[in-house]
Tab-separated table of C-alpha atoms in Angstrom:
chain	number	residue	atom	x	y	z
A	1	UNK	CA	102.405	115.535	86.043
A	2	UNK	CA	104.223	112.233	85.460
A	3	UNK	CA	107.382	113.823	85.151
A	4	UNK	CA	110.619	112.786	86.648
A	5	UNK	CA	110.665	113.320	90.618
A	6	UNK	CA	112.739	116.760	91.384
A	7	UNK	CA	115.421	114.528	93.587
A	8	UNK	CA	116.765	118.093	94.613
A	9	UNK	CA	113.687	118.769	96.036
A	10	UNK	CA	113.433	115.272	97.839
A	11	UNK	CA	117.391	115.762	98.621
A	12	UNK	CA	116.095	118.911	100.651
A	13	UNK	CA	112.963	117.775	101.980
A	14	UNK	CA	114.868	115.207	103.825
A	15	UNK	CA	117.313	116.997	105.047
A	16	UNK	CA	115.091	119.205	106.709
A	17	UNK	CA	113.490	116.407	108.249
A	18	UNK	CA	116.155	115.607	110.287
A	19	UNK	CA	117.816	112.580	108.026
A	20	UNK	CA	121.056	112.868	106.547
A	21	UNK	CA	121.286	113.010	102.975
A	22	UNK	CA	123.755	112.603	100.601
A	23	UNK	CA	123.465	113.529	96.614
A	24	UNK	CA	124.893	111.116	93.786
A	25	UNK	CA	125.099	112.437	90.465
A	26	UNK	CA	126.410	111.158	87.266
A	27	UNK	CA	128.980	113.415	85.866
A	28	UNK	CA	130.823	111.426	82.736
A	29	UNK	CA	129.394	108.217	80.990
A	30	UNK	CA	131.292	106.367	78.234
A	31	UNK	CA	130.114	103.097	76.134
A	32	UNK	CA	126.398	101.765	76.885
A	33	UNK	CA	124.889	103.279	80.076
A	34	UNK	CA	121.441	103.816	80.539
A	35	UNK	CA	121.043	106.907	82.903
A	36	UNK	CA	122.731	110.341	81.310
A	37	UNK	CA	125.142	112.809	82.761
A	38	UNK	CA	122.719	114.640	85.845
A	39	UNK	CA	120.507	111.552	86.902
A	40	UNK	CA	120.809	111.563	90.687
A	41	UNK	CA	120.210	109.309	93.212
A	42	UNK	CA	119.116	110.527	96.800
A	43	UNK	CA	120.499	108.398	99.790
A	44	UNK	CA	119.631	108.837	103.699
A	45	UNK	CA	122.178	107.698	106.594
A	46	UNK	CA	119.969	104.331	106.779
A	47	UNK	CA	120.899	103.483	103.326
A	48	UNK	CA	117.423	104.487	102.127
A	49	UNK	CA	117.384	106.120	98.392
A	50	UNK	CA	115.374	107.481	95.430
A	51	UNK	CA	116.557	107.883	91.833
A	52	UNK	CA	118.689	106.098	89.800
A	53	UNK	CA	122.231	106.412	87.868
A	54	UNK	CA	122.639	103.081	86.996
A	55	UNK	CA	120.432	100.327	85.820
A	56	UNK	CA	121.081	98.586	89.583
A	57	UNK	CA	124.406	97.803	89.061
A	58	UNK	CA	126.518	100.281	90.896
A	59	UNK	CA	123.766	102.131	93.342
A	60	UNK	CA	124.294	99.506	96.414
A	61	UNK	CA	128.303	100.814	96.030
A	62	UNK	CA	127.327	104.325	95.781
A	63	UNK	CA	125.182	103.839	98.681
A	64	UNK	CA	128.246	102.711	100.824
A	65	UNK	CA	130.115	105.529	100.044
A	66	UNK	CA	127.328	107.933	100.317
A	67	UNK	CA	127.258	106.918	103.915
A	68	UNK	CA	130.497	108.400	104.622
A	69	UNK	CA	130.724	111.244	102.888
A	70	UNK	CA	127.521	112.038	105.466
A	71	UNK	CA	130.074	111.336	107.961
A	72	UNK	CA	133.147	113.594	107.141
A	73	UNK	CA	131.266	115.823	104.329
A	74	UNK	CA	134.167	115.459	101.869
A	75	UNK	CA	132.766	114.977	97.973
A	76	UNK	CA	134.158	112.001	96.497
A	77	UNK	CA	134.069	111.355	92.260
A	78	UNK	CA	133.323	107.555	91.874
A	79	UNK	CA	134.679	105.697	88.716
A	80	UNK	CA	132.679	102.740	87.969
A	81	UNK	CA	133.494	100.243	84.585
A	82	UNK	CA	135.269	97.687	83.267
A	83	UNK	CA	138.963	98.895	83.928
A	84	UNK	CA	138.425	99.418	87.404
A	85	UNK	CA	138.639	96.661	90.059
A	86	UNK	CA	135.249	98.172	91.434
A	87	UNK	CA	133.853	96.501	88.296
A	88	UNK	CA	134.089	92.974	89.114
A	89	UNK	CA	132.722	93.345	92.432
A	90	UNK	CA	129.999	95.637	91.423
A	91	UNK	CA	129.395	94.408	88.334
A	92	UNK	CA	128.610	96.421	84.986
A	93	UNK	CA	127.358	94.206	82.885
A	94	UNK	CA	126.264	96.262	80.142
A	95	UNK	CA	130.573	97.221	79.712
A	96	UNK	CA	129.851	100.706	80.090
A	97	UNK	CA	131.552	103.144	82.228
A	98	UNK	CA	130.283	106.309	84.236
A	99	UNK	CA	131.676	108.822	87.011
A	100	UNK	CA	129.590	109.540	89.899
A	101	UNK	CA	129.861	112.536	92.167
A	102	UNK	CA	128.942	112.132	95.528
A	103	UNK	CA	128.567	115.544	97.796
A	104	UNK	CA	126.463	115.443	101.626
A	105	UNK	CA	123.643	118.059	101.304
A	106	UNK	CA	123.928	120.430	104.255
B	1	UNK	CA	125.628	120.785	98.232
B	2	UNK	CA	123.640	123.358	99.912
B	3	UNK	CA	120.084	123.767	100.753
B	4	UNK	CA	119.949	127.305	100.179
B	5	UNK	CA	121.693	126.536	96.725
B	6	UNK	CA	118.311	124.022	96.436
B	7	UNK	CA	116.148	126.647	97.188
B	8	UNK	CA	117.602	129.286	94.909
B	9	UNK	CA	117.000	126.377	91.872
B	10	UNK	CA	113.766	125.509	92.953
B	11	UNK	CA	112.645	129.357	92.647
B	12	UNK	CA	113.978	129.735	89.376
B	13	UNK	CA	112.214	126.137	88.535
B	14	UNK	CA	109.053	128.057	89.524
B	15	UNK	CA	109.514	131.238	87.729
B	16	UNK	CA	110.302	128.727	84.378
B	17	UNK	CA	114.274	130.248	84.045
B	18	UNK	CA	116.265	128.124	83.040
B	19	UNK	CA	119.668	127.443	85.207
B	20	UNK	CA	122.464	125.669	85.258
B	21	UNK	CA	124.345	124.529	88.814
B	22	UNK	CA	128.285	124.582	88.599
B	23	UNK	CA	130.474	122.045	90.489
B	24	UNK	CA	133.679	122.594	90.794
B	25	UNK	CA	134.909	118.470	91.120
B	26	UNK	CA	137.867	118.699	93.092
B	27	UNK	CA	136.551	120.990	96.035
B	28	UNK	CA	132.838	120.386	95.409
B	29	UNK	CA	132.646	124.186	95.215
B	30	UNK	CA	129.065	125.514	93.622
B	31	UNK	CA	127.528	128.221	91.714
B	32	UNK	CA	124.147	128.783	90.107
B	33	UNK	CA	124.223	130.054	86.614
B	34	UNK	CA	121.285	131.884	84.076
B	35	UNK	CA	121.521	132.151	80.623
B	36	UNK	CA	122.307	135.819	81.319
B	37	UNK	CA	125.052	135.210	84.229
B	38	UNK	CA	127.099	131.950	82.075
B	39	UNK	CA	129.274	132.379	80.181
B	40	UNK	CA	129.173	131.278	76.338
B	41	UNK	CA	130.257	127.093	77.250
B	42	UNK	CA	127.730	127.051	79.873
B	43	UNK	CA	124.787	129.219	78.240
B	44	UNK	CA	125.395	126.265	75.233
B	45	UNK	CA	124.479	123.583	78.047
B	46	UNK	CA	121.794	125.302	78.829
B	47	UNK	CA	120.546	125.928	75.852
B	48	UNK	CA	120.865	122.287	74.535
B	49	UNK	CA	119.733	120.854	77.624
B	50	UNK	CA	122.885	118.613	78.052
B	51	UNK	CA	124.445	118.226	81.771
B	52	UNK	CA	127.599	117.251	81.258
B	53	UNK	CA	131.504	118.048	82.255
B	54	UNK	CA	132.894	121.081	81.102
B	55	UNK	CA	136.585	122.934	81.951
B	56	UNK	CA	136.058	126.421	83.214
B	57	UNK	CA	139.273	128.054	83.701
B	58	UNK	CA	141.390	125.203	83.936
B	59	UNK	CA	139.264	123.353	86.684
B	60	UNK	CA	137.191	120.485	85.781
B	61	UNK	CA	133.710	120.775	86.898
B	62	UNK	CA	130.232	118.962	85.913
B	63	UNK	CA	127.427	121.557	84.501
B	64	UNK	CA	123.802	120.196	85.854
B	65	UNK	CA	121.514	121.852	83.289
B	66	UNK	CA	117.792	123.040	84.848
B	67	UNK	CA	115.779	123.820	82.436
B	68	UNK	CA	111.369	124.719	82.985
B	69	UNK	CA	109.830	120.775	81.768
B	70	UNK	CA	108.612	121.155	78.177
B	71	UNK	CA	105.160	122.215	76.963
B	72	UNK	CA	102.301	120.677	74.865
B	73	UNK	CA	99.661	123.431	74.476
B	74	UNK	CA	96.494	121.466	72.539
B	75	UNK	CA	93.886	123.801	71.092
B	76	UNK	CA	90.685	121.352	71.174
B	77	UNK	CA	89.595	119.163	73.939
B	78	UNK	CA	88.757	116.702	71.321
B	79	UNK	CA	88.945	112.836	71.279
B	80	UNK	CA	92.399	112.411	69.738
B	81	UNK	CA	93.241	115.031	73.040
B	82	UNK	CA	92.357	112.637	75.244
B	83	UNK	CA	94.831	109.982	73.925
B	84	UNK	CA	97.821	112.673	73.179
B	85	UNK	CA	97.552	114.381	76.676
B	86	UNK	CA	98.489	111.026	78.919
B	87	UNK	CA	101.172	110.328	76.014
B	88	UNK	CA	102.582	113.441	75.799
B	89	UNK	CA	102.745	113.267	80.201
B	90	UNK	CA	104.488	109.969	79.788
B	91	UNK	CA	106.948	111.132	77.464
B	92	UNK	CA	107.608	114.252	80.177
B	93	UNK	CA	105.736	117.082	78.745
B	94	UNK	CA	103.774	119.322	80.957
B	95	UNK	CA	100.113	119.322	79.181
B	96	UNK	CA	98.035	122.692	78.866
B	97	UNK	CA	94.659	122.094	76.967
B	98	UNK	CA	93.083	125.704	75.407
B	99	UNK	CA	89.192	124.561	74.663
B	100	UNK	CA	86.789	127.649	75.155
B	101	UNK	CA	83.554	125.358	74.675
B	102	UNK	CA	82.955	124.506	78.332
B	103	UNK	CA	81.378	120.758	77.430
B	104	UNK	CA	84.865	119.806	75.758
B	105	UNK	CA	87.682	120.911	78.077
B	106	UNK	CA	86.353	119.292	81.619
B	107	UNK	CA	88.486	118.112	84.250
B	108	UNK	CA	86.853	114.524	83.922
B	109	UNK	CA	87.580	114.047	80.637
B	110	UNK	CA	90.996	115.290	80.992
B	111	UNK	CA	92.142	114.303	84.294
B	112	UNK	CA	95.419	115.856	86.113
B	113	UNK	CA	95.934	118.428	82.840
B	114	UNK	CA	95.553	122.081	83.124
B	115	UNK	CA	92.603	123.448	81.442
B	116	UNK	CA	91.541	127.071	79.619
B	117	UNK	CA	88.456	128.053	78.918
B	118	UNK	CA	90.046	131.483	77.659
B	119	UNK	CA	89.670	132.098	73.444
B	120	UNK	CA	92.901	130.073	71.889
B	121	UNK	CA	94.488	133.730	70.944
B	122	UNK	CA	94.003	135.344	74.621
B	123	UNK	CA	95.138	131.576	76.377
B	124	UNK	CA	98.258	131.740	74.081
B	125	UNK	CA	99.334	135.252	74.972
B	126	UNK	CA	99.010	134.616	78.899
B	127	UNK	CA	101.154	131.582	78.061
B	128	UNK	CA	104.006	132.805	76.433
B	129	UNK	CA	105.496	129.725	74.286
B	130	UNK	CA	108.632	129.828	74.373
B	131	UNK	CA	111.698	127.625	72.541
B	132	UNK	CA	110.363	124.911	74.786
B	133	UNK	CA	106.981	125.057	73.814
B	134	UNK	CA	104.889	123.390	70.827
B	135	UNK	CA	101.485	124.342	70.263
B	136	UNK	CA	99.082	122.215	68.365
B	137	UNK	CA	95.209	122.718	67.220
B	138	UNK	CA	92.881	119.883	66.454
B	139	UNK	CA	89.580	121.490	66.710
B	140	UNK	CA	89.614	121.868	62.681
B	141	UNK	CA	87.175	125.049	63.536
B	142	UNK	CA	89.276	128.102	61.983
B	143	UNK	CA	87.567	130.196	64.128
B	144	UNK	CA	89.148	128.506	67.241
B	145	UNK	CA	93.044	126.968	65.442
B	146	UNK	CA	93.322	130.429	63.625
B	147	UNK	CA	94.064	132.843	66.348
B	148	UNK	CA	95.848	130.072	68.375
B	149	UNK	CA	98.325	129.833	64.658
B	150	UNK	CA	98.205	133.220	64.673
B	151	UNK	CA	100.225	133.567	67.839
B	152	UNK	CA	101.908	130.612	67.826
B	153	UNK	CA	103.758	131.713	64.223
B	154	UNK	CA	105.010	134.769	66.110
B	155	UNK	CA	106.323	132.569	69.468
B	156	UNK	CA	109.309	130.916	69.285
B	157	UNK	CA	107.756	127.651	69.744
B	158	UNK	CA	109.812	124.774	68.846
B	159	UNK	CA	107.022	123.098	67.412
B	160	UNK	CA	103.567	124.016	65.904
B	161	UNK	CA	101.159	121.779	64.339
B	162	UNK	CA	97.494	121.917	62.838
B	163	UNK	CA	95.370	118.534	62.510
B	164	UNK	CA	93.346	119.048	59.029
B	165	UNK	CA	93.477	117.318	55.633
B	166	UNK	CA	96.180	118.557	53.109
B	167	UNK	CA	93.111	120.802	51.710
B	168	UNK	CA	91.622	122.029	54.360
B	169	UNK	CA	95.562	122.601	55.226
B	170	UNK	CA	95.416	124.877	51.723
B	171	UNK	CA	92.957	127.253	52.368
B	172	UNK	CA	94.853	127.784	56.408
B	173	UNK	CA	97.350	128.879	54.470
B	174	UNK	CA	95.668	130.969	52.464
B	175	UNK	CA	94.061	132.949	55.425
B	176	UNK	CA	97.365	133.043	57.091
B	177	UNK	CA	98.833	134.836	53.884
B	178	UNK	CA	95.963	137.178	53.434
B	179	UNK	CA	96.004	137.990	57.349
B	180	UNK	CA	99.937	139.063	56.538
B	181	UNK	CA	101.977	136.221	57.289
B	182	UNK	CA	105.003	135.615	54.805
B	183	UNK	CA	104.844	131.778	53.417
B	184	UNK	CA	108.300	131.285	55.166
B	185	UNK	CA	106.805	132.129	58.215
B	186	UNK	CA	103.615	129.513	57.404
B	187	UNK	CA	106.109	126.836	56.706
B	188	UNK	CA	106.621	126.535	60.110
B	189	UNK	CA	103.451	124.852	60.713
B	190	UNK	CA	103.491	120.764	60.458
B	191	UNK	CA	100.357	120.359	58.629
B	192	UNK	CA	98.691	118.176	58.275
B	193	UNK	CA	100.199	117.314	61.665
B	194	UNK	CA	102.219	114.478	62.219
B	195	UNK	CA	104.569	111.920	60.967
B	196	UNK	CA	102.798	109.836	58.134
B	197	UNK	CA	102.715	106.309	59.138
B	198	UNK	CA	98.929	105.548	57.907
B	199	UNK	CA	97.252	106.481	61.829
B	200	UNK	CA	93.363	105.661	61.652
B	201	UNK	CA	92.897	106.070	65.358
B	202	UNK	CA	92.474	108.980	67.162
B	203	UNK	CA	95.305	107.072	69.480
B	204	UNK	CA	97.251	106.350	66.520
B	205	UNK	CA	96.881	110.130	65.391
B	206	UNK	CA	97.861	111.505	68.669
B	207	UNK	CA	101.550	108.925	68.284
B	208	UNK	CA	101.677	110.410	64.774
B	209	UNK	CA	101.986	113.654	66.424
B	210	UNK	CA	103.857	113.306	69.543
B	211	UNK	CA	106.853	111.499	66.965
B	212	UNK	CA	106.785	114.515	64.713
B	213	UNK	CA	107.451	116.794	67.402
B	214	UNK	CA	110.015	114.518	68.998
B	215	UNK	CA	111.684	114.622	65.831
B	216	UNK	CA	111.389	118.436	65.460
B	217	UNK	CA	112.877	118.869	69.051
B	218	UNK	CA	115.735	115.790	69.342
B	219	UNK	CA	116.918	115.737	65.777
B	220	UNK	CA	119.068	118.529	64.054
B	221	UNK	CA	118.115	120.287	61.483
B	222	UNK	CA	114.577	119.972	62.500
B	223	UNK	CA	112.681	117.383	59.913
B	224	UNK	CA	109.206	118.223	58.756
């Protein structure tokens, strides 16, 4: 099948390889965005990842702070768009806005 | 989230039930939901496919709907098969192909699909279509699309179609009404199938097709 990857699946399949993994997951989206509410994005403790929840522009940030929610396991909801500071140093060009829920899979 | 809580979707993936995981924002807090175990916000989520935040008792939480991938069951390993079945993949359908004349339905013409060489009626009954289901025949050989109709009209399949001119399209209908079925009923079927943008092609056919059931499944009411 040429389906989407089951990024649960890979989420788990790392984990029980020995890596720590982290789940993103768009929640909320507002304005032009071009992954819906449940795209995910996988992310290791190196900073490695599958998925996507953005077109590029806000995975490298969600990658940062997927690191430490490996570290202290506390969820953390990410707002990324044009009101928020985040914006102009991550960058949404299309003007949109989205919410990004970020949870260590354990 | 929990890797237990993975495996627990992952079964349910496998047994094609549809679920929904529950995340409560603030704490992170989860719970895996079926149709039967939601309640009426959630079982709507589920049943229109849409993840998205919902409030559940006050608390804010995000809804990640799982439902089984969508089906394509073709009766006829034909050509215009061979271009809808890596279309249809593309545009994230699983692809069953119900041919029970062995020369047509072989793994090298149809690469990565699953195959049945069972009779259309007996294939159809071991799969169960279901809301997420469309069934479509192309062999034009009533003797093969008729039984395959015949239990596709009494599925809930979301979409059924039958390739045939608008008079060999009559006289379908006509054996569906003597064989019981009420014209309501017959209505259901998009025939001839597909949308009518002038497709020569069995490629262009096969587009024709895959847009009329895209239609019938993203837009509401369903357009014939």
């Amino acid at each position: 099948m040429m389906q989407e990857e089951d990024l649960l699946q890979v989420a788990a399949d790392w984990k029980r390889a020995g890596r720590e993994v982290a789940l993103a997951t768009v929640t909320a989206t507002w304005g032009s965005s071009p992954r819906q509410p449940g795209s995910q994005l996988v992310v290791d403790q190196e900073g490695r990842m599958l998925g996507s929840i953005s077109g590029g522009c806000v995975e490298g940030a969600v990658v940062r702070e997927a690191i430490e929610v490996m570290a202290d396991g506390k969820p953390r909801l990410l707002d990324f768009g044009v009101t928020n500071e985040q914006a102009w140093e991550v960058g949404l060009a299309c003007g949109g806005k989205l919410q990004i829920f970020v949870e260590r899979v354990e | 989230m929990k890797l237990s809580l993975i495996d627990q979707l992952a079964d349910l993936a496998a047994a094609r039930q549809p679920a929904a995981l529950v995340t409560h924002l603030a704490t992170g807090a989860q719970t895996i939901f079926t149709p039967e175990t939601a309640d009426d916000a959630v079982a709507a989520a589920i049943a229109d496919d849409r993840s998205g935040e919902l409030e559940i008792d006050g608390r804010r939480c995000f809804v990640l709907v799982r439902n089984p991938p969508a089906r394509i069951i073709v009766v006829g390993a034909v050509h215009i098969t061979q271009a809808l079945a890596p279309m249809a993949q593309l545009a994230g359908y699983e692809v069953i192909i119900v041919d029970p004349r062995g020369a047509f339905a072989t793994a090298e013409r149809f690469p990565g699909v699953t195959l049945s060489q069972d009779w259309p009626d007996e294939a159809l009954e071991k799969l169960k279509p279901d809301t997420r289901s469309a069934v479509i025949t192309l062999t034009h050989d009533p003797k093969l699309d008729d039984p395959a109709l015949t239990v596709a009209l009494r599925s809930q399949a979301f979409y059924i179609g039958a390739l045939g001119s608008k008079k060999t399209h009559a006289s379908r209908v006509e054996r569906l009404r003597a064989a019981g079925f009420a014209d309501a009923e017959i209505a259901r079927i998009h025939g001839p199938a597909g949308l009518d943008i002038g497709a020569k092609s069995p490629a262009e056919i096969a587009l024709s097709v895959l847009a009329q059931l895209t239609a019938a499944r993203r837009q509401k009411p369903t357009s014939r």
